[in-house]
Every structure is written in C-alpha cells, then in structure tokens.
XYZ file of C-alpha atoms in Angstrom:
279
model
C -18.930 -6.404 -43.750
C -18.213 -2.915 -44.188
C -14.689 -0.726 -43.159
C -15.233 2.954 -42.840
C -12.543 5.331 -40.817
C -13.609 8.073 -38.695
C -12.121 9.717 -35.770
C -8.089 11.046 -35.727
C -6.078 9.546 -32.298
C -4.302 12.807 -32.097
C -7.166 15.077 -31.897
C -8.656 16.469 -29.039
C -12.100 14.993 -28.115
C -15.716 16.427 -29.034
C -18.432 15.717 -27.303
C -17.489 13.442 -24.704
C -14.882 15.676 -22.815
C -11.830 17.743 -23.155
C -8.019 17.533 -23.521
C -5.729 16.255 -25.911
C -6.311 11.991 -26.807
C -3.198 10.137 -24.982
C -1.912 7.648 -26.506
C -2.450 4.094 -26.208
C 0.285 2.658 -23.979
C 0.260 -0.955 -26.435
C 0.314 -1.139 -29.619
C -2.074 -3.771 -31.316
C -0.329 -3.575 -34.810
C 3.399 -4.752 -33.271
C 4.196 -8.672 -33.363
C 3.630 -8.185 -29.538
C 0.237 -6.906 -29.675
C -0.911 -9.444 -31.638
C -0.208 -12.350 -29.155
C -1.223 -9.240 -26.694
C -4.736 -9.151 -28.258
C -4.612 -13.262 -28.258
C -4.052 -13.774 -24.841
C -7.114 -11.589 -23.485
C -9.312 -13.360 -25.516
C -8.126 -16.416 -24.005
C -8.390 -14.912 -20.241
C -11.789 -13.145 -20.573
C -13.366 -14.162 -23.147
C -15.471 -17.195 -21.294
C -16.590 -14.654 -18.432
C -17.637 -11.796 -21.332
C -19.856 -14.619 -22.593
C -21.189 -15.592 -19.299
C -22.288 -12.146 -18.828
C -24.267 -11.669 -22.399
C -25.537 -15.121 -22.059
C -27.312 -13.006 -18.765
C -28.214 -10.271 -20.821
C -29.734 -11.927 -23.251
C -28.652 -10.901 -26.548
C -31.342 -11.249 -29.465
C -31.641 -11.394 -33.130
C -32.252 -8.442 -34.673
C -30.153 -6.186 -32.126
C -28.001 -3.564 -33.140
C -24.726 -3.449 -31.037
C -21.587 -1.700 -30.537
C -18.722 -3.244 -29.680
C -15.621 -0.672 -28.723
C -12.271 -2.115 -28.614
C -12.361 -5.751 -29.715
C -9.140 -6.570 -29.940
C -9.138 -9.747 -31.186
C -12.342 -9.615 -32.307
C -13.694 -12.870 -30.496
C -16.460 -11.221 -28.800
C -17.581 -9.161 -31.469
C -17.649 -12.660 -34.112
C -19.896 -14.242 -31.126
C -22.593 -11.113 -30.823
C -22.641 -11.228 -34.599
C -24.241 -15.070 -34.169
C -25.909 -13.777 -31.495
C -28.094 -10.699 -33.812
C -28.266 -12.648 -37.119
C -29.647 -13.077 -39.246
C -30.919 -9.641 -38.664
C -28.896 -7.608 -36.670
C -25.779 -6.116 -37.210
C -22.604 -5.462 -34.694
C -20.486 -2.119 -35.283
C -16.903 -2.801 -33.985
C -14.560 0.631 -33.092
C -11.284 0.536 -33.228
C -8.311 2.922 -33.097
C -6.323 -0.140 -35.011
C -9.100 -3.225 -35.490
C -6.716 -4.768 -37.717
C -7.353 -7.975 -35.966
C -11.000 -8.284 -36.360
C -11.895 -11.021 -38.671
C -14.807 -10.152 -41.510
C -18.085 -10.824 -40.997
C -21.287 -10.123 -42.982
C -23.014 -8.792 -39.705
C -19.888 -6.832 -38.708
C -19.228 -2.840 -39.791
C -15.466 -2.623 -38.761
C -15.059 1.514 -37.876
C -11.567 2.602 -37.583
C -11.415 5.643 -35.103
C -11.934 6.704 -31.436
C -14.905 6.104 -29.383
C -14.710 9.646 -28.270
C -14.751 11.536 -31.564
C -15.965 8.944 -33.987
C -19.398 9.716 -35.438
C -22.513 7.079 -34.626
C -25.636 6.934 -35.280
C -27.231 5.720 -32.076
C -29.856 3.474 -31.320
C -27.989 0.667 -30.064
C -29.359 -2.395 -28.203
C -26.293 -3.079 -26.163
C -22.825 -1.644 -25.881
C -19.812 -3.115 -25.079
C -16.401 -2.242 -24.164
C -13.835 -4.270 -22.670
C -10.560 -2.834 -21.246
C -11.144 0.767 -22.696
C -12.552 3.086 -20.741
C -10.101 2.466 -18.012
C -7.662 3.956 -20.638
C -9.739 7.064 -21.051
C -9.659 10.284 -19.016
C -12.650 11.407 -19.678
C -14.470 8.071 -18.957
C -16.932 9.489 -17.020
C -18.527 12.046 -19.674
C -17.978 8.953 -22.411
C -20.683 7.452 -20.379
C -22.797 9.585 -20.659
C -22.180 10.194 -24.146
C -22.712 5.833 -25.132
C -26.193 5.817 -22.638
C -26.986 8.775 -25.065
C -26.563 6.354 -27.776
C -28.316 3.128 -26.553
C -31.829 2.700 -27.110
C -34.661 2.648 -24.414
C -34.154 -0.079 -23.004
C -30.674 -0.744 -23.981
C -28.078 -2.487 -22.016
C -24.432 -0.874 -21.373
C -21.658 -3.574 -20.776
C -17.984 -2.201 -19.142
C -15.617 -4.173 -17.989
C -12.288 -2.890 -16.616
C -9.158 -4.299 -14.716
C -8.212 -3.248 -11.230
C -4.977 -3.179 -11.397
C -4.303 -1.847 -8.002
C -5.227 -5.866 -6.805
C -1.540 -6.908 -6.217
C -1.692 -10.300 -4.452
C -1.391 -12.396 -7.754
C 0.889 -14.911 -7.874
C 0.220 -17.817 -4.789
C 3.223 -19.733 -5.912
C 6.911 -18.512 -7.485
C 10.172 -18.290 -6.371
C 11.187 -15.309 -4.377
C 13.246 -13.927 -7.788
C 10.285 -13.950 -9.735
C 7.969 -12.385 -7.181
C 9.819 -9.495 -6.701
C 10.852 -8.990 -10.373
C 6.898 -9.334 -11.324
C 6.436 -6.596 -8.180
C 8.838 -4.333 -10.018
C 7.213 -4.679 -12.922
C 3.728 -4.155 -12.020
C 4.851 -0.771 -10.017
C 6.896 0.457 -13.619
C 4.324 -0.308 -15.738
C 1.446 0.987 -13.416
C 3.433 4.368 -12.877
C 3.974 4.552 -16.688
C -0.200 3.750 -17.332
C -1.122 6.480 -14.826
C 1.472 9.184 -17.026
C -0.949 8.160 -20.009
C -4.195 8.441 -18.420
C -5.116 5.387 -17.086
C -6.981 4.881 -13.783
C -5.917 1.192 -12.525
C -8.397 2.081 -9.672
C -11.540 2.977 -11.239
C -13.531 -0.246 -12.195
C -14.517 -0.696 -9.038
C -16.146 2.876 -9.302
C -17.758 2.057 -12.328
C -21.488 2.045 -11.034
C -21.353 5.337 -9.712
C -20.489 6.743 -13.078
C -23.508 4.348 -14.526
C -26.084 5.935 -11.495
C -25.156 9.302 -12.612
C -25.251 9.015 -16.658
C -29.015 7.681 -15.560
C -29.417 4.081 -16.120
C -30.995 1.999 -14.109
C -30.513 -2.034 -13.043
C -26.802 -0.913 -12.329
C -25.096 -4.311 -11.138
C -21.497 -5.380 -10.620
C -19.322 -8.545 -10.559
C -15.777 -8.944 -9.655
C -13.881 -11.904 -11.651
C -10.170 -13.381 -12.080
C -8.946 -16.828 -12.638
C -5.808 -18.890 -11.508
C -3.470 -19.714 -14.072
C -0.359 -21.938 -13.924
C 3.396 -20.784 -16.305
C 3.045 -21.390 -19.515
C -0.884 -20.780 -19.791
C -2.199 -16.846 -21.049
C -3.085 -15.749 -18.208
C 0.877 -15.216 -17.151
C 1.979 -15.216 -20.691
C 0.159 -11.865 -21.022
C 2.429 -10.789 -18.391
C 5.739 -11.475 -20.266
C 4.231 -10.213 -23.510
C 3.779 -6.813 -22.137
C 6.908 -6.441 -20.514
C 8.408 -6.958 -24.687
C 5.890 -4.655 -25.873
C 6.852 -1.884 -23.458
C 10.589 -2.953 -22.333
C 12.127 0.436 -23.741
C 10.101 2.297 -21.629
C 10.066 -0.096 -18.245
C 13.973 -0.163 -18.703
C 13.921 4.295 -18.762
C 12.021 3.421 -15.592
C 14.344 1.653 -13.503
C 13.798 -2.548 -14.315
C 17.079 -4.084 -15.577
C 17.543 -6.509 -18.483
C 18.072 -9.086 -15.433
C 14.555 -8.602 -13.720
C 12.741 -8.971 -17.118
C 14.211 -11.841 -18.032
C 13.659 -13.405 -14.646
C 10.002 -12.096 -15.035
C 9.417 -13.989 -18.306
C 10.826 -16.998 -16.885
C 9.162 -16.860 -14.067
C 5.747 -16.353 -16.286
C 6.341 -19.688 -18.293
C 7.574 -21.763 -15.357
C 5.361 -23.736 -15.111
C 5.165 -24.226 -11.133
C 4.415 -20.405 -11.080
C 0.728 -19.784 -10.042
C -1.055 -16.664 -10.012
C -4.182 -14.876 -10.653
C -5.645 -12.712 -13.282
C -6.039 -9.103 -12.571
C -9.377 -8.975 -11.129
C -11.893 -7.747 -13.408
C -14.915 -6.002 -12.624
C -17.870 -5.906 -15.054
C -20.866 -3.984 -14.461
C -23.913 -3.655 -16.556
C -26.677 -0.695 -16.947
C -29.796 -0.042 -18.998
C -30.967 2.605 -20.406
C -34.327 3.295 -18.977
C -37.624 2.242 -21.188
C-alpha cells in the first residue's frame, strides 16, 4: 500500500468544472463520522457487491474507488484484482481505509486530484450527489476509464420521504423535521437530493454506452444501522439543525425513536446505475 496527497478541499476545481469546492456537510474524522462511515457499510454494502458481482470484476484490473468511507468496498475489489491488479482509493479524509498491498490510498478531491487514467472500473458511492459540478466530473472519470471500462455511481434520493411504516406519531414528525432541516441545509452546500434518478442522462451524454439503472432500499427495524444512521447524523450536525429550527426535544425524540425497536422504516432509496466506456 501506498499514501500519497494530492488535491486542496478549499480550492476551486480544474478540469472538471468551476466554482469554489463546498464543503463536506459530515465530517469522517469526528467520533460521529466514524460510526457514520460504519453504518453505510452495513446498509449498502451487500447491494454494492451484488452489483460488481454483475459486472464482473477481474484480476488484473485497475480500479478507482472515490469515497470509500469505510473502506469495505474498496478491501473487497482489492480480492477481486489480485494478485495483479491494484485499487486506487480517493479520499478528502480516507483515514478509515484499512492497508492493503493492492490498495494506493490518495488523499485529495476527485475533482482536482491528479490520475493517471486507464482504469477498468470506477466507483463512487454517495459522492457525486455532493458535487455541483457532477455532471462535467462525468465526463472527466469516462475520460479516465479504459475502452471498455465500466463506470459505477450510486447516489441517494433523498427527496423519497415515505420511510418509516411503523413509529409513533412523536417520532414521525420529529424524523419529518429532521429530514426537511437537514435536506435544506445539504441543498445550501451543494447537494442535489434529487439527482440520482437523473443519473443516466448525465452517463448518455459523457458517451458511454450499456447505461442501466436500479433503484434499491431495505427495511430496517430500531436499533439496526439502517435507523441508527439516522440518529448519528442528527449528533454530527445538531449545531447546525438546532440554528435551523429543531429543538433539543425533537432530536432526542428522533434518536429514540431510531433505536426503538418497534420503529420500522426504510433506507433512502438508492439508485445505482452503471456505464461503459465504449471499446
């Protein structure tokens, strides 16, 4: 394993669009972001899996992984390319990614960090959703694949309310509240909760071809990650969900309500799509 740094959070962009980098709205380094980075592992990890298992991942390939978080699913494409192959991993803060022979950890943003191309597959998970400029950033990674190369994004759409199928009426409307507060506060930071589901069209016009799209969530009960993730992001960003309204009251009743365990509700619904690169 090697750990290089490249890229600065602060600057603007080259290459891949314009404006001033926003800022992250979690923080992966807090005590927060760590169970943060644990619990989407546990929610998506099985259908990220399902969905190489499709590709078909080889040894030998050279991939990019962008955003790992936890670094789960760039550990399992390492297995997947040795003994040959080698994963690159990008992250602003991949402090979390465990070391790996096959892995090159890069510390830096996708959108100014230097690679060298030629990638077999590249995938991000809950990134570009984050991005402004996601759009020309497509472009830019189907630049970087190889002929023949597959392209891997999967983002939430967060605009699918109708989670929870079970809680009491106190919890539902303090997990309402804080969906709208923290939405509001994503879209000030450049997120678009909207645009997985958009995701194709972007793929059709950077050029690839074989564009196709699957929509996926699971049920979870209190107590279990896929609500826990819930509560854990209301700590991470209570200062600024309290500046936007949400009292003390409603987030505690929203963290109760997320271990309860007679609480039942859905992941956000994911959509993954997949493109390649034409031969």
């Amino acid at each position: 394993m090697t750990t290089t740094s490249s890229g600065n959070s602060t600057e603007p962009g080259t290459g891949t669009g314009a404006g001033p980098v926003p800022t992250y709205i979690f923080d992966n380094s807090s005590a927060q972001g760590t169970a943060q980075v644990d619990y989407l592992g546990q929610i998506l990890d099985p259908h990220t899996t399902d969905i190489l298992d499709r590709i078909g991942v080889q040894p030998g390939w050279q991939v990019l992984d962008i955003g790992p978080g936890a670094g789960s699913i760039t550990t399992l494409l390492a297995g997947r390319v040795a003994p040959t192959g080698r994963v690159t991993a990008v992250d602003i803060k991949p402090q979390h990614v465990p070391t790996h022979p096959l892995v090159d950890i890069v510390t830096g943003d996708i959108r100014t960090v230097d690679l060298p191309g030629g990638y077999d597959l590249i995938h991000a998970r809950l990134v570009l959703m984050h991005l402004p400029e996601r759009a020309d950033l497509i472009k830019h990674l189907t630049g970087l694949l190889k002929p023949g190369g597959w392209l891997v994004l999967s983002d939430w759409d967060c605009t699918w309310r109708p989670m929870l199928i079970q809680a009491t009426a106190e919890v539902q409307a303090a997990f309402d509240t804080f969906q709208d507060r923290l939405g509001r506060f994503a879209e000030e930071h450049g997120v678009d909760a909207a645009w997985a589901r958009t995701t194709p069209l972007d793929m059709d016009a950077a050029g690839l071809v074989e564009v196709t799209t699957v929509a996926h969530t699971r049920l979870f009960h209190g107590g279990q990650p896929g609500l826990l993730l819930h509560a854990s992001n209301s700590r991470q960003r209570e200062d600024a969900l309290l500046a936007a309204g949400m009292t003390a009251a409603e987030l505690q009743t929203l963290r109760d309500g997320m271990q309860d365990s007679t609480t039942r509700g859905y992941a956000y619904l994911m959509f993954t799509t997949v493109g390649q690169r034409p031969a």
